[in-house]
Coordinates of C-alpha atoms and ligand atoms in Angstrom, one line a residue:
M1 CA 127.9 145.2 -0.6
P2 CA 130.8 146.2 1.8
T3 CA 134.3 145.0 0.7
S4 CA 137.7 145.3 2.2
P5 CA 139.9 148.0 0.8
A6 CA 142.5 145.3 0.1
V7 CA 140.3 143.7 -2.5
P8 CA 141.7 144.2 -6.1
D9 CA 139.4 146.3 -8.3
G10 CA 136.7 144.3 -10.0
F11 CA 137.7 141.1 -8.3
I12 CA 134.5 140.5 -6.3
Q13 CA 132.3 141.4 -9.2
A14 CA 134.2 139.0 -11.4
L15 CA 133.7 136.3 -8.8
I16 CA 129.9 137.0 -8.7
D17 CA 129.7 137.0 -12.5
A18 CA 131.5 133.6 -12.6
L19 CA 129.9 131.9 -9.6
G20 CA 126.6 133.7 -9.1
P21 CA 125.8 135.9 -6.1
A22 CA 124.7 133.0 -3.8
S23 CA 128.3 131.6 -3.9
V24 CA 130.1 134.8 -2.9
C25 CA 129.9 136.3 0.6
V26 CA 131.8 139.4 1.9
G27 CA 131.9 141.5 5.0
D28 CA 129.3 140.8 7.7
A29 CA 127.6 138.2 5.5
I30 CA 130.6 135.8 6.2
E31 CA 129.4 133.5 8.9
A32 CA 131.5 133.2 12.1
R33 CA 132.0 129.5 11.6
H34 CA 134.1 130.2 8.5
Q35 CA 136.4 132.6 10.4
S36 CA 138.2 129.9 12.5
D37 CA 138.5 126.2 12.8
W38 CA 138.5 123.6 15.6
S39 CA 142.1 124.3 16.5
G40 CA 140.9 127.3 18.5
A41 CA 143.0 130.0 16.9
P42 CA 141.5 133.5 17.1
A43 CA 138.9 134.3 14.4
V44 CA 140.0 136.1 11.2
R45 CA 137.5 137.4 8.6
P46 CA 138.6 136.4 5.1
L47 CA 138.5 138.8 2.1
A48 CA 135.5 136.8 0.8
L49 CA 133.9 133.4 1.4
L50 CA 133.4 131.5 -1.9
R51 CA 131.1 128.5 -2.1
P52 CA 131.2 127.1 -5.6
A53 CA 128.8 124.3 -6.5
D54 CA 131.0 122.2 -8.8
T55 CA 134.5 121.7 -10.2
Q56 CA 134.1 124.2 -12.9
G57 CA 133.2 126.8 -10.2
V58 CA 136.4 126.0 -8.3
A59 CA 138.4 126.2 -11.6
A60 CA 136.8 129.6 -12.4
T61 CA 137.6 130.8 -8.8
L62 CA 141.2 129.8 -9.0
R63 CA 141.7 131.3 -12.5
L64 CA 140.4 134.6 -11.1
C65 CA 142.5 134.4 -7.9
H66 CA 145.5 133.6 -10.0
A67 CA 144.9 136.5 -12.4
H68 CA 144.4 139.0 -9.4
R69 CA 147.1 137.4 -7.3
V70 CA 144.7 136.7 -4.4
P71 CA 145.6 133.8 -2.0
V72 CA 143.1 131.1 -1.4
V73 CA 142.5 129.1 1.8
P74 CA 140.6 125.9 1.2
Q75 CA 138.0 125.0 3.9
G76 CA 136.4 121.6 4.4
G77 CA 134.4 120.9 7.6
L78 CA 136.8 123.0 9.7
T79 CA 137.4 120.3 12.2
G80 CA 141.2 120.3 11.6
L81 CA 143.3 120.6 14.8
A82 CA 146.4 122.1 13.2
G83 CA 144.9 125.4 12.0
G84 CA 145.3 124.4 8.3
A85 CA 142.0 125.9 7.3
M86 CA 142.4 129.1 9.3
P87 CA 141.5 132.0 7.0
Q88 CA 143.7 135.0 6.3
A89 CA 142.5 138.6 6.0
D90 CA 144.2 139.0 2.6
A91 CA 142.9 135.7 1.2
V92 CA 139.6 134.3 0.1
A93 CA 138.2 131.3 1.9
L94 CA 137.1 128.6 -0.5
S95 CA 134.5 126.3 1.1
L96 CA 133.7 123.0 -0.5
E97 CA 130.5 122.6 1.5
R98 CA 128.1 122.8 -1.4
M99 CA 130.0 120.2 -3.3
N100 CA 128.6 117.3 -1.3
S101 CA 127.2 115.0 -3.9
L102 CA 127.5 111.2 -3.4
E103 CA 127.8 110.5 -7.1
A104 CA 127.8 106.7 -7.3
A105 CA 128.5 103.6 -5.3
D106 CA 129.7 100.8 -7.6
P107 CA 129.3 97.4 -5.9
A108 CA 131.1 95.5 -8.7
A109 CA 134.2 97.7 -8.5
A110 CA 133.7 98.2 -4.7
T111 CA 134.2 102.0 -5.1
L112 CA 132.4 105.2 -4.1
T113 CA 132.7 108.3 -6.3
L114 CA 131.8 111.6 -4.6
Q115 CA 132.4 115.3 -4.4
A116 CA 135.0 116.4 -1.9
G117 CA 132.6 118.4 0.2
A118 CA 130.6 115.3 1.3
T119 CA 130.9 114.6 5.0
L120 CA 132.7 111.5 6.1
Q121 CA 129.5 110.3 7.8
A122 CA 127.5 110.8 4.5
A123 CA 130.1 108.8 2.7
Q124 CA 130.0 106.1 5.4
E125 CA 126.2 105.9 5.1
A126 CA 126.4 105.6 1.3
A127 CA 129.0 102.8 1.6
A128 CA 126.8 101.0 4.1
A129 CA 123.7 101.4 1.9
A130 CA 125.7 99.6 -0.9
G131 CA 126.6 96.8 1.5
F132 CA 130.2 98.0 2.1
Q133 CA 132.1 100.0 4.6
L134 CA 134.6 102.9 4.4
G135 CA 138.1 102.3 5.8
V136 CA 138.3 105.5 7.8
D137 CA 136.3 106.6 10.8
L138 CA 136.9 109.4 13.3
G139 CA 135.1 111.4 16.0
A140 CA 134.4 114.4 13.7
R141 CA 132.7 112.3 11.1
G142 CA 129.5 114.3 11.1
S143 CA 131.3 117.6 10.1
C144 CA 134.6 116.7 8.5
Q145 CA 134.6 116.3 4.7
I146 CA 136.2 113.8 2.5
G147 CA 138.3 116.5 0.9
G148 CA 139.6 117.6 4.3
N149 CA 140.2 113.9 5.2
L150 CA 142.3 113.5 2.1
A151 CA 144.1 116.9 2.4
T152 CA 145.1 115.9 6.0
N153 CA 145.6 112.2 5.2
A154 CA 143.3 111.5 8.2
G155 CA 143.7 108.4 10.3
G156 CA 141.4 107.7 13.2
N157 CA 139.9 104.5 14.5
G158 CA 140.1 102.1 11.5
V159 CA 143.8 102.5 10.5
L160 CA 144.7 99.2 12.1
Q161 CA 142.5 97.4 9.6
F162 CA 142.4 99.5 6.5
G163 CA 145.2 102.1 6.7
M164 CA 145.0 105.9 6.6
M165 CA 143.0 108.0 4.1
R166 CA 145.8 107.7 1.5
E167 CA 145.1 103.9 1.4
Q168 CA 141.4 104.5 0.6
V169 CA 141.9 106.6 -2.5
L170 CA 141.9 105.2 -6.0
G171 CA 141.1 108.3 -8.1
L172 CA 141.2 112.1 -7.4
E173 CA 140.3 115.3 -9.2
V174 CA 142.2 118.4 -8.2
V175 CA 142.1 122.0 -9.3
L176 CA 145.6 123.5 -9.5
A177 CA 146.5 127.1 -8.5
D178 CA 146.1 128.4 -12.0
G179 CA 142.7 126.8 -12.5
T180 CA 143.8 123.7 -14.4
V181 CA 141.6 120.7 -13.6
L182 CA 143.8 117.7 -13.0
D183 CA 141.6 114.7 -13.8
M184 CA 143.0 111.6 -12.0
M185 CA 139.6 109.9 -11.6
R186 CA 140.8 106.4 -12.5
P187 CA 139.4 103.5 -10.5
M188 CA 142.2 101.0 -11.1
I189 CA 144.1 99.5 -8.2
K190 CA 147.1 98.9 -10.4
N191 CA 148.4 101.8 -12.5
N192 CA 152.2 102.1 -12.7
T193 CA 152.4 104.8 -15.3
G194 CA 155.0 107.2 -14.1
Y195 CA 154.6 109.3 -10.9
D196 CA 151.4 108.6 -9.0
L197 CA 150.5 112.3 -8.8
K198 CA 147.4 111.9 -6.7
H199 CA 149.5 111.1 -3.7
W200 CA 151.1 114.5 -3.8
F201 CA 147.8 116.0 -2.9
V202 CA 146.9 113.6 -0.1
G203 CA 148.2 115.1 3.1
S204 CA 149.3 118.4 1.4
E205 CA 146.8 120.4 3.5
G206 CA 145.5 122.5 0.7
T207 CA 148.9 123.9 -0.3
L208 CA 149.2 122.1 -3.7
G209 CA 145.7 122.0 -5.1
I210 CA 142.0 121.9 -4.3
I211 CA 140.6 118.4 -4.1
T212 CA 137.2 118.4 -5.8
R213 CA 136.2 114.8 -6.4
A214 CA 137.4 111.4 -5.4
I215 CA 137.0 107.7 -6.0
L216 CA 137.3 105.8 -2.7
R217 CA 137.9 102.1 -2.2
L218 CA 135.1 100.2 -0.3
H219 CA 135.6 97.2 1.9
P220 CA 133.2 94.4 2.5
A221 CA 130.9 95.2 5.4
K222 CA 131.2 92.8 8.4
R223 CA 127.8 91.8 9.8
A224 CA 129.0 91.8 13.4
R225 CA 131.1 94.1 15.4
M226 CA 131.8 93.8 19.2
S227 CA 133.3 96.4 21.5
T228 CA 135.1 95.6 24.7
L229 CA 136.6 97.8 27.4
V230 CA 139.5 96.1 29.1
A231 CA 141.4 97.2 32.2
L232 CA 145.2 96.6 32.2
P233 CA 148.0 96.9 34.8
D234 CA 150.7 98.5 32.6
Y235 CA 151.8 99.5 29.2
A236 CA 153.5 96.3 28.4
A237 CA 150.2 94.4 28.9
A238 CA 148.6 96.7 26.3
I239 CA 151.2 95.6 23.6
R240 CA 150.8 92.0 24.6
L241 CA 147.0 92.2 24.4
L242 CA 147.2 94.0 21.0
R243 CA 149.2 91.1 19.5
L244 CA 147.0 88.5 21.2
L245 CA 143.8 90.0 19.7
Q246 CA 145.5 90.4 16.3
S247 CA 146.5 86.8 16.2
T248 CA 143.1 85.6 17.5
F249 CA 141.2 87.8 15.0
P250 CA 143.5 88.0 12.0
G251 CA 142.7 91.1 10.0
A252 CA 139.5 91.7 12.1
L253 CA 140.7 93.8 14.9
A254 CA 139.1 97.1 13.9
A255 CA 140.1 99.4 16.8
F256 CA 142.5 99.3 19.7
E257 CA 142.4 102.5 21.6
L258 CA 144.6 102.9 24.7
I259 CA 143.3 105.1 27.4
W260 CA 145.6 106.3 30.2
E261 CA 144.0 106.7 33.7
D262 CA 144.2 110.5 33.5
F263 CA 142.0 110.5 30.4
F264 CA 139.7 107.8 31.7
T265 CA 139.0 109.5 35.0
T266 CA 138.5 112.9 33.4
S267 CA 136.1 111.5 30.8
L268 CA 133.9 110.0 33.4
Q269 CA 134.0 113.2 35.4
W270 CA 132.9 115.3 32.4
S271 CA 130.0 112.9 31.5
Q272 CA 129.2 112.3 35.2
T273 CA 129.1 108.6 34.7
A274 CA 130.5 105.8 36.9
S275 CA 133.4 103.6 35.7
P276 CA 132.1 100.5 34.0
F277 CA 134.6 98.6 36.1
G278 CA 133.4 100.2 39.4
Q279 CA 137.0 101.6 39.8
T280 CA 139.8 102.9 37.7
Y281 CA 143.0 101.2 36.6
P282 CA 146.3 102.4 35.2
F283 CA 145.2 101.7 31.6
A284 CA 142.1 100.8 29.7
V285 CA 141.8 99.5 26.1
L286 CA 138.7 100.0 24.0
A287 CA 138.9 97.3 21.3
D288 CA 136.5 96.5 18.5
V289 CA 136.6 93.2 16.6
T290 CA 134.6 92.4 13.5
G291 CA 133.2 89.2 12.0
N292 CA 130.1 87.8 10.4
D293 CA 128.4 86.1 13.3
E294 CA 127.8 87.9 16.6
G295 CA 127.5 84.8 18.7
T296 CA 130.8 83.3 17.5
L297 CA 132.5 86.7 17.9
A298 CA 131.3 87.1 21.4
E299 CA 132.3 83.6 22.4
S300 CA 135.8 84.0 20.9
L301 CA 136.2 87.4 22.6
Q302 CA 135.1 86.0 26.0
T303 CA 137.5 83.1 25.6
V304 CA 140.5 85.1 24.7
L305 CA 139.8 87.7 27.5
A306 CA 139.4 84.9 30.1
Q307 CA 142.8 83.5 29.0
A308 CA 144.3 87.0 29.2
M309 CA 142.9 87.4 32.7
D310 CA 144.3 84.0 33.9
Q311 CA 147.7 85.2 32.7
G312 CA 147.3 88.5 34.7
L313 CA 147.4 90.5 31.4
V314 CA 143.9 91.8 31.8
L315 CA 142.5 92.9 35.2
D316 CA 138.8 93.3 34.2
A317 CA 136.7 93.5 31.1
V318 CA 133.3 94.7 30.0
L319 CA 131.7 93.4 26.8
A320 CA 129.1 95.4 25.0
H321 CA 126.1 93.2 24.0
T322 CA 124.0 95.9 22.4
Q323 CA 124.7 98.9 20.2
S324 CA 123.8 101.3 23.0
Q325 CA 126.3 99.6 25.3
A326 CA 129.0 99.8 22.6
S327 CA 128.2 103.5 22.2
A328 CA 128.4 104.1 25.9
L329 CA 131.9 102.6 25.9
W330 CA 132.9 104.6 22.9
R331 CA 131.6 107.8 24.6
I332 CA 134.4 107.4 27.2
R333 CA 137.1 107.5 24.5
E334 CA 135.3 110.2 22.4
A335 CA 135.5 112.6 25.3
S336 CA 138.4 114.1 23.3
A337 CA 135.7 116.0 21.4
E338 CA 135.1 117.9 24.7
F339 CA 138.6 119.2 24.9
P340 CA 137.9 122.7 23.4
V341 CA 134.8 123.0 25.6
Q342 CA 136.3 121.8 28.9
M343 CA 139.9 123.0 28.5
D344 CA 142.1 125.4 26.7
P345 CA 143.8 122.5 25.0
I346 CA 147.3 122.2 23.7
N347 CA 147.2 119.0 21.5
F348 CA 150.0 116.7 20.7
D349 CA 149.6 114.1 18.0
I350 CA 152.7 112.1 18.1
S351 CA 153.9 108.9 16.6
L352 CA 156.7 106.7 17.8
P353 CA 157.6 103.0 17.5
I354 CA 155.0 101.3 19.5
E355 CA 157.4 99.8 22.1
A356 CA 158.7 103.4 22.9
I357 CA 155.3 105.0 23.5
G358 CA 154.7 103.9 27.1
E359 CA 158.0 105.2 28.4
F360 CA 157.8 108.3 26.3
A361 CA 154.4 109.2 27.8
E362 CA 155.8 108.7 31.3
T363 CA 158.9 110.8 30.6
C364 CA 156.8 113.6 29.2
I365 CA 154.5 113.7 32.3
E366 CA 157.5 113.7 34.6
A367 CA 159.2 116.5 32.7
L368 CA 155.9 118.5 32.7
S369 CA 155.3 117.9 36.4
Q370 CA 158.8 119.2 37.2
R371 CA 158.3 122.4 35.3
W372 CA 154.6 122.9 36.0
P373 CA 153.5 121.0 39.1
G374 CA 149.7 120.5 39.0
H375 CA 149.5 120.6 35.2
K376 CA 146.5 118.8 33.7
S377 CA 147.5 116.5 30.9
L378 CA 145.4 113.7 29.4
R379 CA 146.6 110.7 27.3
F380 CA 145.1 108.3 24.8
G381 CA 146.3 106.7 21.7
H382 CA 145.5 104.7 18.6
L383 CA 148.1 102.2 19.9
G384 CA 148.2 99.8 17.0
D385 CA 149.3 102.7 14.8
G386 CA 151.9 103.9 17.2
N387 CA 150.0 107.1 17.7
L388 CA 149.9 108.9 21.1
H389 CA 147.6 111.9 21.7
L390 CA 148.7 114.0 24.7
T391 CA 146.6 117.1 25.6
T392 CA 147.5 119.7 28.2
D393 CA 145.1 122.3 29.5
A394 CA 146.9 125.6 29.0
R395 CA 145.0 127.0 32.0
S396 CA 146.8 124.6 34.3
L397 CA 150.2 126.0 33.3
G398 CA 149.9 129.3 35.2
D399 CA 148.1 132.6 34.9
A400 CA 146.5 133.7 31.6
A401 CA 149.1 136.5 31.0
E402 CA 151.8 133.8 30.7
A403 CA 149.7 131.2 28.8
E404 CA 151.2 131.8 25.4
Q405 CA 154.8 131.7 26.6
A406 CA 154.0 128.6 28.6
S407 CA 152.4 127.0 25.6
H408 CA 155.6 127.6 23.4
E409 CA 157.8 126.3 26.2
L410 CA 155.6 123.2 26.6
Q411 CA 155.7 122.4 22.9
A412 CA 159.5 122.9 22.7
L413 CA 159.9 120.6 25.7
V414 CA 157.7 117.8 24.4
Y415 CA 159.0 118.0 20.8
E416 CA 162.7 118.0 22.0
L417 CA 162.0 114.8 23.9
L418 CA 160.3 113.4 20.9
A419 CA 163.1 114.4 18.4
R420 CA 165.6 112.5 20.6
Q421 CA 163.5 109.4 20.0
G422 CA 163.2 110.0 16.2
G423 CA 159.4 110.4 16.5
S424 CA 157.0 112.3 14.4
I425 CA 155.4 115.6 15.6
S426 CA 152.3 114.9 13.7
A427 CA 150.9 111.3 13.2
E428 CA 147.6 112.3 11.7
H429 CA 146.4 115.9 12.3
G430 CA 148.9 117.6 9.9
I431 CA 151.2 120.6 10.4
G432 CA 149.0 123.5 9.4
L433 CA 150.0 126.7 11.2
H434 CA 150.5 125.4 14.7
K435 CA 153.2 122.8 14.2
K436 CA 155.1 124.7 11.5
P437 CA 157.8 125.9 13.8
Y438 CA 158.6 122.3 14.7
L439 CA 158.5 120.6 11.3
H440 CA 162.3 120.5 11.1
L441 CA 162.4 118.2 14.1
S442 CA 160.6 115.5 12.0
R443 CA 161.9 116.2 8.5
S444 CA 165.5 116.5 7.2
P445 CA 166.7 119.6 5.3
A446 CA 166.8 117.4 2.2
E447 CA 163.2 116.4 2.6
L448 CA 162.1 120.0 3.2
A449 CA 164.0 121.1 0.1
V450 CA 162.1 118.6 -2.0
M451 CA 158.8 119.7 -0.5
R452 CA 159.5 123.3 -1.3
A453 CA 160.5 122.3 -4.9
I454 CA 157.2 120.6 -5.4
K455 CA 155.3 123.6 -4.0
Q456 CA 157.3 125.9 -6.3
A457 CA 156.5 123.7 -9.3
L458 CA 152.7 123.6 -8.7
D459 CA 152.1 126.9 -7.2
P460 CA 154.9 129.3 -8.2
M461 CA 153.0 132.4 -6.9
N462 CA 152.4 130.8 -3.5
L463 CA 148.6 131.4 -3.7
L464 CA 147.3 128.1 -2.2
N465 CA 147.1 128.2 1.6
P466 CA 150.3 130.3 1.9
G467 CA 152.1 130.1 5.2
K468 CA 150.7 126.7 6.1
V469 CA 153.0 123.6 6.6
F470 CA 156.2 125.6 5.8
D471 CA 157.2 129.1 4.7
L472 CA 158.8 129.4 1.3
Ligands
LIG1 C1 136.3 115.5 17.7 C2 137.4 115.4 16.7 C3 138.0 114.1 16.5 C4 139.0 114.0 15.6 N1 139.6 112.8 15.4 C5 140.6 112.6 14.5 C6 141.2 111.3 14.3 O1 140.9 110.4 15.0 N2 142.1 111.2 13.3 C7 142.4 112.3 12.5 O2 143.3 112.1 11.6 N3 141.9 113.5 12.7 C8 141.0 113.7 13.6 N4 140.4 114.9 13.8 C9 140.9 116.1 13.1 C10 140.1 116.4 11.8 O3 138.8 115.9 11.9 C11 140.7 115.8 10.6 O4 142.0 116.4 10.3 C12 139.9 116.0 9.3 O5 140.4 115.2 8.3 C13 139.7 117.4 8.8 O6 138.7 117.5 7.8 P1 137.9 118.8 7.6 O7 137.0 118.6 6.4 O8 137.3 119.3 8.8 O9 139.1 119.8 7.1 P2 139.4 121.3 7.5 O10 139.6 121.4 9.0 O11 138.4 122.2 6.9 O12 140.8 121.5 6.7 C14 141.9 120.7 7.1 C15 143.0 121.0 6.0 O13 142.7 120.5 4.8 C16 142.6 121.6 3.8 N5 141.4 121.2 3.0 C17 140.1 121.0 3.4 N6 139.4 120.6 2.3 C18 140.2 120.6 1.2 C19 140.0 120.3 -0.1 N7 138.8 119.9 -0.6 N8 141.1 120.4 -1.0 C20 142.3 120.8 -0.5 N9 142.5 121.1 0.8 C21 141.5 121.0 1.6 C22 142.5 122.8 4.6 O14 143.0 123.9 3.9 C23 143.3 122.5 5.8 O15 144.6 122.7 5.5 C24 139.4 115.1 14.8 C25 138.8 116.4 15.0 C26 137.8 116.5 15.9 C27 137.2 117.8 16.1

């Protein structure tokens, strides 16, 4: 079996002895998909790819890595957009993909217990089979894993109703850098017994521990869900419509996705479909409301949209009456999955107070147009969460030789504008590798010092995902 010269003596054999040969890959046996993630960074082959089958396998792996001083890069479904799961040549990649057991859904407690390598979609299906729903949903659901969702504190489409991934977790099992298994698998909602340690690991992007199992909260499933696509004249109308729908459907507005005209037109071009409105408008909102009776829901939605039209708030609206119509509307918004295929994307995942987003998005486009006339930038956002996604095609910034320089300049420009408004450089995707140079724009020196102290306490040898989020 070929091994890299950097591998410590006996290390690979010790891993094989501990995990079995099927769980240890080196050299050409490491599949290409484990050598990069969705963020588009150039591929790197790790020292070895490890695929343990259970918590004890993860603990044995970390004990060995600790003993041999070998860094570890945790990998979930590799759909992260910040480069957090990007392997390093001097580190092993630790994939959770074999740890995908959906252990138990407990209807009485309204919880789902599962291994961290289960995909979000599998967890959603298990929740549905038990008569419940999970609080988090996002476009990468078929590939991303619960462990990755927790490690990035993922958001997505359901945040408005149920909060981010942090709000879904009741219990967690984590393996620390030295192989210690930290069992926090307690299903209680109330538990004020000192520091709530599990929250240190949520959003830590694999730098503090490996998440191996979780107990997630389940929410009662609604029997009916209706999607509507609404055309709007301006940003102010979007905020007014959000508040109108929230007050009409208290606690039942499940999604409110704002789509700027640039994104809308491009999405239709890529899918070669016609606008459901027959034309385009400055803004469109894709909203989902939930309830228990489809007829009542449709009637209420039609009434409130008719009122909004009378007030000039809404210019046009399309209501999905079947699941396939709803999916067709959602396909417009989920064209973001095509970014890496259709563009060389530079992604911004920004959050700001909701009232500031419209003007900020315009200011950004004006500043970009001044510097790079003809740039291609697309905007959409989870508006209810104050989260704007702006994506620029690096190829529209000039010739390939200058692409990297232009990308840095673009990020500096956008993040400087954002810092002036006190916004966050990452609403939901995390910092990983790509946003590390800008973290100081969203976190104070005192906050960064506390983060480093926590990292130092849990991983003094800096073996877990080193170089991600911040440098020590
Ligand atoms: C089409 C598409 C749509 C998306 N939409 C959204 C969205 O709406 N909202 C959103 O928040 N994100 C979105 N994302 C980003 C991505 O899906 C999320 O960040 C997701 O949570 C990553 O999960 P993953 O399993 O793929 O993690 P990976 O990409 O494999 O890893 C992400 C980070 O978590 C760490 N990690 C992974 N598993 C573990 C573990 N078990 N223990 C410790 N650390 C671990 C990795 O080291 C890395 O730092 C989208 C991505 C795509 C491609």
